[in-house]
């Protein structure tokens, strides 16, 4: 396990893998694993709204009354969290792989990064989108997540740091294995 890589860098940009709770992160933007109604939920979403307080939901209700399509993302303030923004990304529910899940997952990551850059965020923390309640197999999701983010950073040279904050040891290890394949 200690021989597995936990970071990748190119020029002035970097990807890091850490194990932990994303709501502890002090970054410019924390990405939420949201649903298309932006209705809140358990997992990352529950933790972010619990810790960030009610202003986040109040803002998303007002700004995005129609929610956010799967494969996209919207941005709000971060309430009481130690971040400037929360980016609410909507990954796909896993249906077996033949409903464009891979494209939708990549697109949720890409759209989140576009929003981060548009809002001047240099440090961005992501959870593993779709691999909890939405049932996306972690190995496949980790490959897509890391490849999509590496390609974005290579193309745009920003944000400076994307940190994956992975909750459990198994997900952390699976991301580290996927990162090893990528570099
Ligand atoms: N910090 C980091 N990662 C976390 C945290 C946390 N505080 N809590 C859970 N996770 C991990 C899960 O263990 C999983 O690996 O985040 C990953 C994504 O799990 P979910 O939060 O269930 O997200 P997702 O699979 O995208 O499902 C989204 O769940 O909570 C609802 O409203 C949400 O309907 C949406 C759906």
mmCIF file of C-alpha atoms and ligand atoms in Angstrom:
data_model
loop_
_atom_site.group_PDB
_atom_site.id
_atom_site.type_symbol
_atom_site.label_atom_id
_atom_site.label_comp_id
_atom_site.label_asym_id
_atom_site.label_seq_id
_atom_site.Cartn_x
_atom_site.Cartn_y
_atom_site.Cartn_z
ATOM 1 C CA UNK A 1 0.000 0.000 0.000
ATOM 2 C CA UNK A 2 2.814 2.425 0.877
ATOM 3 C CA UNK A 3 4.272 1.871 -2.592
ATOM 4 C CA UNK A 4 1.134 3.188 -4.256
ATOM 5 C CA UNK A 5 1.311 6.781 -5.499
ATOM 6 C CA UNK A 6 -0.742 9.474 -3.760
ATOM 7 C CA UNK A 7 0.012 12.366 -6.046
ATOM 8 C CA UNK A 8 0.562 13.344 -9.640
ATOM 9 C CA UNK A 9 1.901 16.655 -10.865
ATOM 10 C CA UNK A 10 2.551 18.399 -14.124
ATOM 11 C CA UNK A 11 3.922 21.919 -14.378
ATOM 12 C CA UNK A 12 2.201 23.991 -11.712
ATOM 13 C CA UNK A 13 -0.755 21.635 -11.258
ATOM 14 C CA UNK A 14 -1.171 18.676 -8.972
ATOM 15 C CA UNK A 15 -3.571 15.877 -8.024
ATOM 16 C CA UNK A 16 -3.453 14.523 -4.449
ATOM 17 C CA UNK A 17 -5.210 11.601 -2.833
ATOM 18 C CA UNK A 18 -5.961 11.724 0.891
ATOM 19 C CA UNK A 19 -8.214 9.712 3.144
ATOM 20 C CA UNK A 20 -10.626 11.724 5.265
ATOM 21 C CA UNK A 21 -13.801 13.748 5.604
ATOM 22 C CA UNK A 22 -14.203 16.335 2.874
ATOM 23 C CA UNK A 23 -15.969 18.770 5.223
ATOM 24 C CA UNK A 24 -12.653 19.200 7.112
ATOM 25 C CA UNK A 25 -10.929 20.603 4.049
ATOM 26 C CA UNK A 26 -9.635 24.176 3.931
ATOM 27 C CA UNK A 27 -9.698 24.851 0.222
ATOM 28 C CA UNK A 28 -11.261 27.307 -2.210
ATOM 29 C CA UNK A 29 -14.018 24.924 -3.282
ATOM 30 C CA UNK A 30 -15.440 21.696 -1.899
ATOM 31 C CA UNK A 31 -17.309 19.532 -4.399
ATOM 32 C CA UNK A 32 -20.548 17.941 -3.244
ATOM 33 C CA UNK A 33 -21.944 14.630 -4.544
ATOM 34 C CA UNK A 34 -25.424 16.043 -5.092
ATOM 35 C CA UNK A 35 -28.626 14.849 -6.745
ATOM 36 C CA UNK A 36 -30.340 16.544 -9.668
ATOM 37 C CA UNK A 37 -33.009 18.115 -7.466
ATOM 38 C CA UNK A 38 -30.299 19.575 -5.198
ATOM 39 C CA UNK A 39 -32.519 18.274 -2.426
ATOM 40 C CA UNK A 40 -29.828 17.173 0.008
ATOM 41 C CA UNK A 41 -29.322 13.598 1.131
ATOM 42 C CA UNK A 42 -26.909 11.368 3.052
ATOM 43 C CA UNK A 43 -23.213 10.706 2.407
ATOM 44 C CA UNK A 44 -21.171 13.704 1.310
ATOM 45 C CA UNK A 45 -24.291 15.753 0.663
ATOM 46 C CA UNK A 46 -25.617 15.236 4.194
ATOM 47 C CA UNK A 47 -22.239 16.029 5.740
ATOM 48 C CA UNK A 48 -21.814 19.232 3.711
ATOM 49 C CA UNK A 49 -25.248 20.621 4.564
ATOM 50 C CA UNK A 50 -24.935 19.613 8.212
ATOM 51 C CA UNK A 51 -21.568 21.234 8.637
ATOM 52 C CA UNK A 52 -22.104 24.143 6.238
ATOM 53 C CA UNK A 53 -25.453 25.186 7.701
ATOM 54 C CA UNK A 54 -28.745 26.198 6.077
ATOM 55 C CA UNK A 55 -27.455 29.072 3.930
ATOM 56 C CA UNK A 56 -26.174 26.633 1.289
ATOM 57 C CA UNK A 57 -29.578 25.071 0.642
ATOM 58 C CA UNK A 58 -31.277 28.478 0.808
ATOM 59 C CA UNK A 59 -28.951 29.738 -1.917
ATOM 60 C CA UNK A 60 -29.258 26.730 -4.228
ATOM 61 C CA UNK A 61 -33.083 26.782 -3.905
ATOM 62 C CA UNK A 62 -33.118 30.415 -4.909
ATOM 63 C CA UNK A 63 -30.521 30.274 -7.693
ATOM 64 C CA UNK A 64 -31.265 26.852 -9.162
ATOM 65 C CA UNK A 65 -34.983 26.157 -8.627
ATOM 66 C CA UNK A 66 -34.909 23.566 -11.419
ATOM 67 C CA UNK A 67 -31.964 21.721 -9.895
ATOM 68 C CA UNK A 68 -29.021 20.548 -11.980
ATOM 69 C CA UNK A 69 -28.947 17.924 -14.727
ATOM 70 C CA UNK A 70 -26.981 14.699 -14.276
ATOM 71 C CA UNK A 71 -23.459 15.175 -15.609
ATOM 72 C CA UNK A 72 -23.360 18.840 -14.697
ATOM 73 C CA UNK A 73 -22.680 21.036 -11.662
ATOM 74 C CA UNK A 74 -23.694 24.344 -10.055
ATOM 75 C CA UNK A 75 -21.931 26.542 -7.528
ATOM 76 C CA UNK A 76 -22.941 28.214 -4.260
ATOM 77 C CA UNK A 77 -21.347 29.776 -1.217
ATOM 78 C CA UNK A 78 -20.002 27.422 1.438
ATOM 79 C CA UNK A 79 -21.785 28.649 4.574
ATOM 80 C CA UNK A 80 -19.841 27.665 7.697
ATOM 81 C CA UNK A 81 -17.393 25.383 5.859
ATOM 82 C CA UNK A 82 -13.734 26.412 5.571
ATOM 83 C CA UNK A 83 -14.090 27.056 1.844
ATOM 84 C CA UNK A 84 -15.327 29.865 -0.378
ATOM 85 C CA UNK A 85 -17.594 27.743 -2.524
ATOM 86 C CA UNK A 86 -19.445 24.455 -2.701
ATOM 87 C CA UNK A 87 -19.708 23.016 -6.190
ATOM 88 C CA UNK A 88 -22.718 20.704 -6.384
ATOM 89 C CA UNK A 89 -21.877 18.004 -8.940
ATOM 90 C CA UNK A 90 -24.470 15.493 -10.058
ATOM 91 C CA UNK A 91 -22.949 12.169 -11.044
ATOM 92 C CA UNK A 92 -24.969 9.373 -12.649
ATOM 93 C CA UNK A 93 -26.745 6.541 -10.889
ATOM 94 C CA UNK A 94 -25.099 3.261 -11.937
ATOM 95 C CA UNK A 95 -27.483 1.179 -14.085
ATOM 96 C CA UNK A 96 -24.990 -1.387 -15.371
ATOM 97 C CA UNK A 97 -22.904 0.797 -17.651
ATOM 98 C CA UNK A 98 -25.014 1.108 -20.785
ATOM 99 C CA UNK A 99 -26.754 4.374 -19.956
ATOM 100 C CA UNK A 100 -23.847 6.689 -20.648
ATOM 101 C CA UNK A 101 -22.729 6.507 -17.050
ATOM 102 C CA UNK A 102 -19.048 6.904 -17.982
ATOM 103 C CA UNK A 103 -19.666 10.011 -20.100
ATOM 104 C CA UNK A 104 -21.930 11.529 -17.463
ATOM 105 C CA UNK A 105 -19.434 10.908 -14.682
ATOM 106 C CA UNK A 106 -16.581 12.478 -16.686
ATOM 107 C CA UNK A 107 -18.795 15.414 -17.543
ATOM 108 C CA UNK A 108 -19.718 16.031 -13.865
ATOM 109 C CA UNK A 109 -15.990 16.238 -13.022
ATOM 110 C CA UNK A 110 -15.219 18.473 -16.007
ATOM 111 C CA UNK A 111 -18.084 20.872 -15.347
ATOM 112 C CA UNK A 112 -17.013 21.150 -11.689
ATOM 113 C CA UNK A 113 -13.493 22.106 -12.745
ATOM 114 C CA UNK A 114 -14.795 24.654 -15.239
ATOM 115 C CA UNK A 115 -16.830 26.312 -12.494
ATOM 116 C CA UNK A 116 -13.851 26.252 -10.138
ATOM 117 C CA UNK A 117 -11.651 27.981 -12.708
ATOM 118 C CA UNK A 118 -14.356 30.522 -13.599
ATOM 119 C CA UNK A 119 -14.550 31.453 -9.915
ATOM 120 C CA UNK A 120 -10.802 31.743 -9.448
ATOM 121 C CA UNK A 121 -10.429 28.635 -7.256
ATOM 122 C CA UNK A 122 -6.888 27.260 -7.027
ATOM 123 C CA UNK A 123 -7.498 24.522 -4.434
ATOM 124 C CA UNK A 124 -10.401 22.168 -5.046
ATOM 125 C CA UNK A 125 -11.448 19.100 -3.025
ATOM 126 C CA UNK A 126 -13.481 16.312 -4.633
ATOM 127 C CA UNK A 127 -15.140 13.252 -3.133
ATOM 128 C CA UNK A 128 -15.505 10.118 -5.232
ATOM 129 C CA UNK A 129 -18.658 11.058 -7.144
ATOM 130 C CA UNK A 130 -21.349 8.397 -7.689
ATOM 131 C CA UNK A 131 -19.594 5.546 -5.841
ATOM 132 C CA UNK A 132 -21.718 5.665 -2.678
ATOM 133 C CA UNK A 133 -25.511 5.762 -2.846
ATOM 134 C CA UNK A 134 -25.364 5.899 -6.663
ATOM 135 C CA UNK A 135 -23.610 2.527 -6.853
ATOM 136 C CA UNK A 136 -20.942 3.239 -9.481
ATOM 137 C CA UNK A 137 -18.199 0.567 -9.224
ATOM 138 C CA UNK A 138 -15.229 2.270 -7.593
ATOM 139 C CA UNK A 139 -12.471 0.908 -9.863
ATOM 140 C CA UNK A 140 -14.122 2.141 -13.030
ATOM 141 C CA UNK A 141 -15.149 5.444 -11.420
ATOM 142 C CA UNK A 142 -11.639 6.092 -10.096
ATOM 143 C CA UNK A 143 -10.109 5.632 -13.544
ATOM 144 C CA UNK A 144 -12.594 8.043 -15.095
ATOM 145 C CA UNK A 145 -12.221 10.595 -12.294
ATOM 146 C CA UNK A 146 -8.424 10.670 -12.425
ATOM 147 C CA UNK A 147 -8.132 10.609 -16.204
ATOM 148 C CA UNK A 148 -10.690 13.381 -16.619
ATOM 149 C CA UNK A 149 -9.000 15.579 -14.058
ATOM 150 C CA UNK A 150 -5.508 14.910 -15.372
ATOM 151 C CA UNK A 151 -6.643 15.790 -18.901
ATOM 152 C CA UNK A 152 -8.288 19.005 -17.686
ATOM 153 C CA UNK A 153 -5.210 20.078 -15.712
ATOM 154 C CA UNK A 154 -2.918 19.268 -18.617
ATOM 155 C CA UNK A 155 -5.061 21.311 -20.975
ATOM 156 C CA UNK A 156 -5.823 24.319 -18.749
ATOM 157 C CA UNK A 157 -2.885 24.384 -16.276
ATOM 158 C CA UNK A 158 -5.354 25.152 -13.477
ATOM 159 C CA UNK A 159 -6.628 24.818 -10.828
ATOM 160 C CA UNK A 160 -3.292 24.416 -9.030
ATOM 161 C CA UNK A 161 -4.442 21.549 -6.806
ATOM 162 C CA UNK A 162 -7.186 18.964 -7.037
ATOM 163 C CA UNK A 163 -7.354 16.925 -3.862
ATOM 164 C CA UNK A 164 -9.464 13.765 -3.746
ATOM 165 C CA UNK A 165 -10.712 13.277 -0.207
ATOM 166 C CA UNK A 166 -11.677 9.629 0.051
ATOM 167 C CA UNK A 167 -13.674 8.547 3.016
ATOM 168 C CA UNK A 168 -12.776 4.889 3.454
ATOM 169 C CA UNK A 169 -9.541 2.943 3.094
ATOM 170 C CA UNK A 170 -10.842 0.772 0.262
ATOM 171 C CA UNK A 171 -11.813 3.733 -1.912
ATOM 172 C CA UNK A 172 -8.508 5.444 -1.125
ATOM 173 C CA UNK A 173 -6.578 2.344 -2.152
ATOM 174 C CA UNK A 174 -8.610 1.893 -5.319
ATOM 175 C CA UNK A 175 -7.897 5.499 -6.330
ATOM 176 C CA UNK A 176 -4.199 5.001 -5.611
ATOM 177 C CA UNK A 177 -4.178 1.891 -7.818
ATOM 178 C CA UNK A 178 -5.932 3.809 -10.589
ATOM 179 C CA UNK A 179 -3.412 6.631 -10.230
ATOM 180 C CA UNK A 180 -0.550 4.135 -10.564
ATOM 181 C CA UNK A 181 -2.036 2.940 -13.866
ATOM 182 C CA UNK A 182 -2.281 6.508 -15.090
ATOM 183 C CA UNK A 183 1.292 7.611 -14.438
HETATM 184 N N1 LIG B 1 -16.203 13.052 3.000
HETATM 185 C C1 LIG B 1 -15.694 12.406 1.915
HETATM 186 N N2 LIG B 1 -16.305 11.359 1.335
HETATM 187 C C2 LIG B 1 -17.467 10.931 1.882
HETATM 188 C C3 LIG B 1 -18.068 11.558 3.002
HETATM 189 C C4 LIG B 1 -17.373 12.661 3.571
HETATM 190 N N3 LIG B 1 -17.848 13.323 4.613
HETATM 191 N N4 LIG B 1 -19.224 10.907 3.280
HETATM 192 C C5 LIG B 1 -19.332 9.900 2.380
HETATM 193 N N5 LIG B 1 -18.279 9.906 1.544
HETATM 194 C C6 LIG B 1 -17.951 9.016 0.408
HETATM 195 C C7 LIG B 1 -18.729 7.724 0.282
HETATM 196 O O1 LIG B 1 -18.153 6.765 1.154
HETATM 197 C C8 LIG B 1 -18.491 7.385 -1.180
HETATM 198 O O2 LIG B 1 -17.191 6.816 -1.340
HETATM 199 O O3 LIG B 1 -18.248 9.690 -0.805
HETATM 200 C C9 LIG B 1 -18.473 8.748 -1.864
HETATM 201 C C10 LIG B 1 -19.749 9.140 -2.593
HETATM 202 O O4 LIG B 1 -20.878 8.680 -1.859
HETATM 203 P P1 LIG B 1 -22.264 9.478 -1.750
HETATM 204 O O5 LIG B 1 -22.108 10.648 -0.870
HETATM 205 O O6 LIG B 1 -23.306 8.490 -1.436
HETATM 206 O O7 LIG B 1 -22.480 10.096 -3.261
HETATM 207 P P2 LIG B 1 -23.103 9.451 -4.600
HETATM 208 O O8 LIG B 1 -22.803 8.004 -4.749
HETATM 209 O O9 LIG B 1 -22.675 10.386 -5.696
HETATM 210 O O10 LIG B 1 -24.670 9.545 -4.402
HETATM 211 C C11 LIG B 1 -25.304 10.785 -4.441
HETATM 212 O O11 LIG B 1 -26.507 10.393 -2.421
HETATM 213 O O12 LIG B 1 -26.451 11.654 -0.489
HETATM 214 C C12 LIG B 1 -27.143 11.406 -1.657
HETATM 215 O O13 LIG B 1 -28.116 13.532 -2.178
HETATM 216 C C13 LIG B 1 -27.137 12.613 -2.576
HETATM 217 O O14 LIG B 1 -28.819 11.652 -3.948
HETATM 218 C C14 LIG B 1 -27.444 11.960 -3.867
HETATM 219 C C15 LIG B 1 -26.672 10.670 -3.801
#
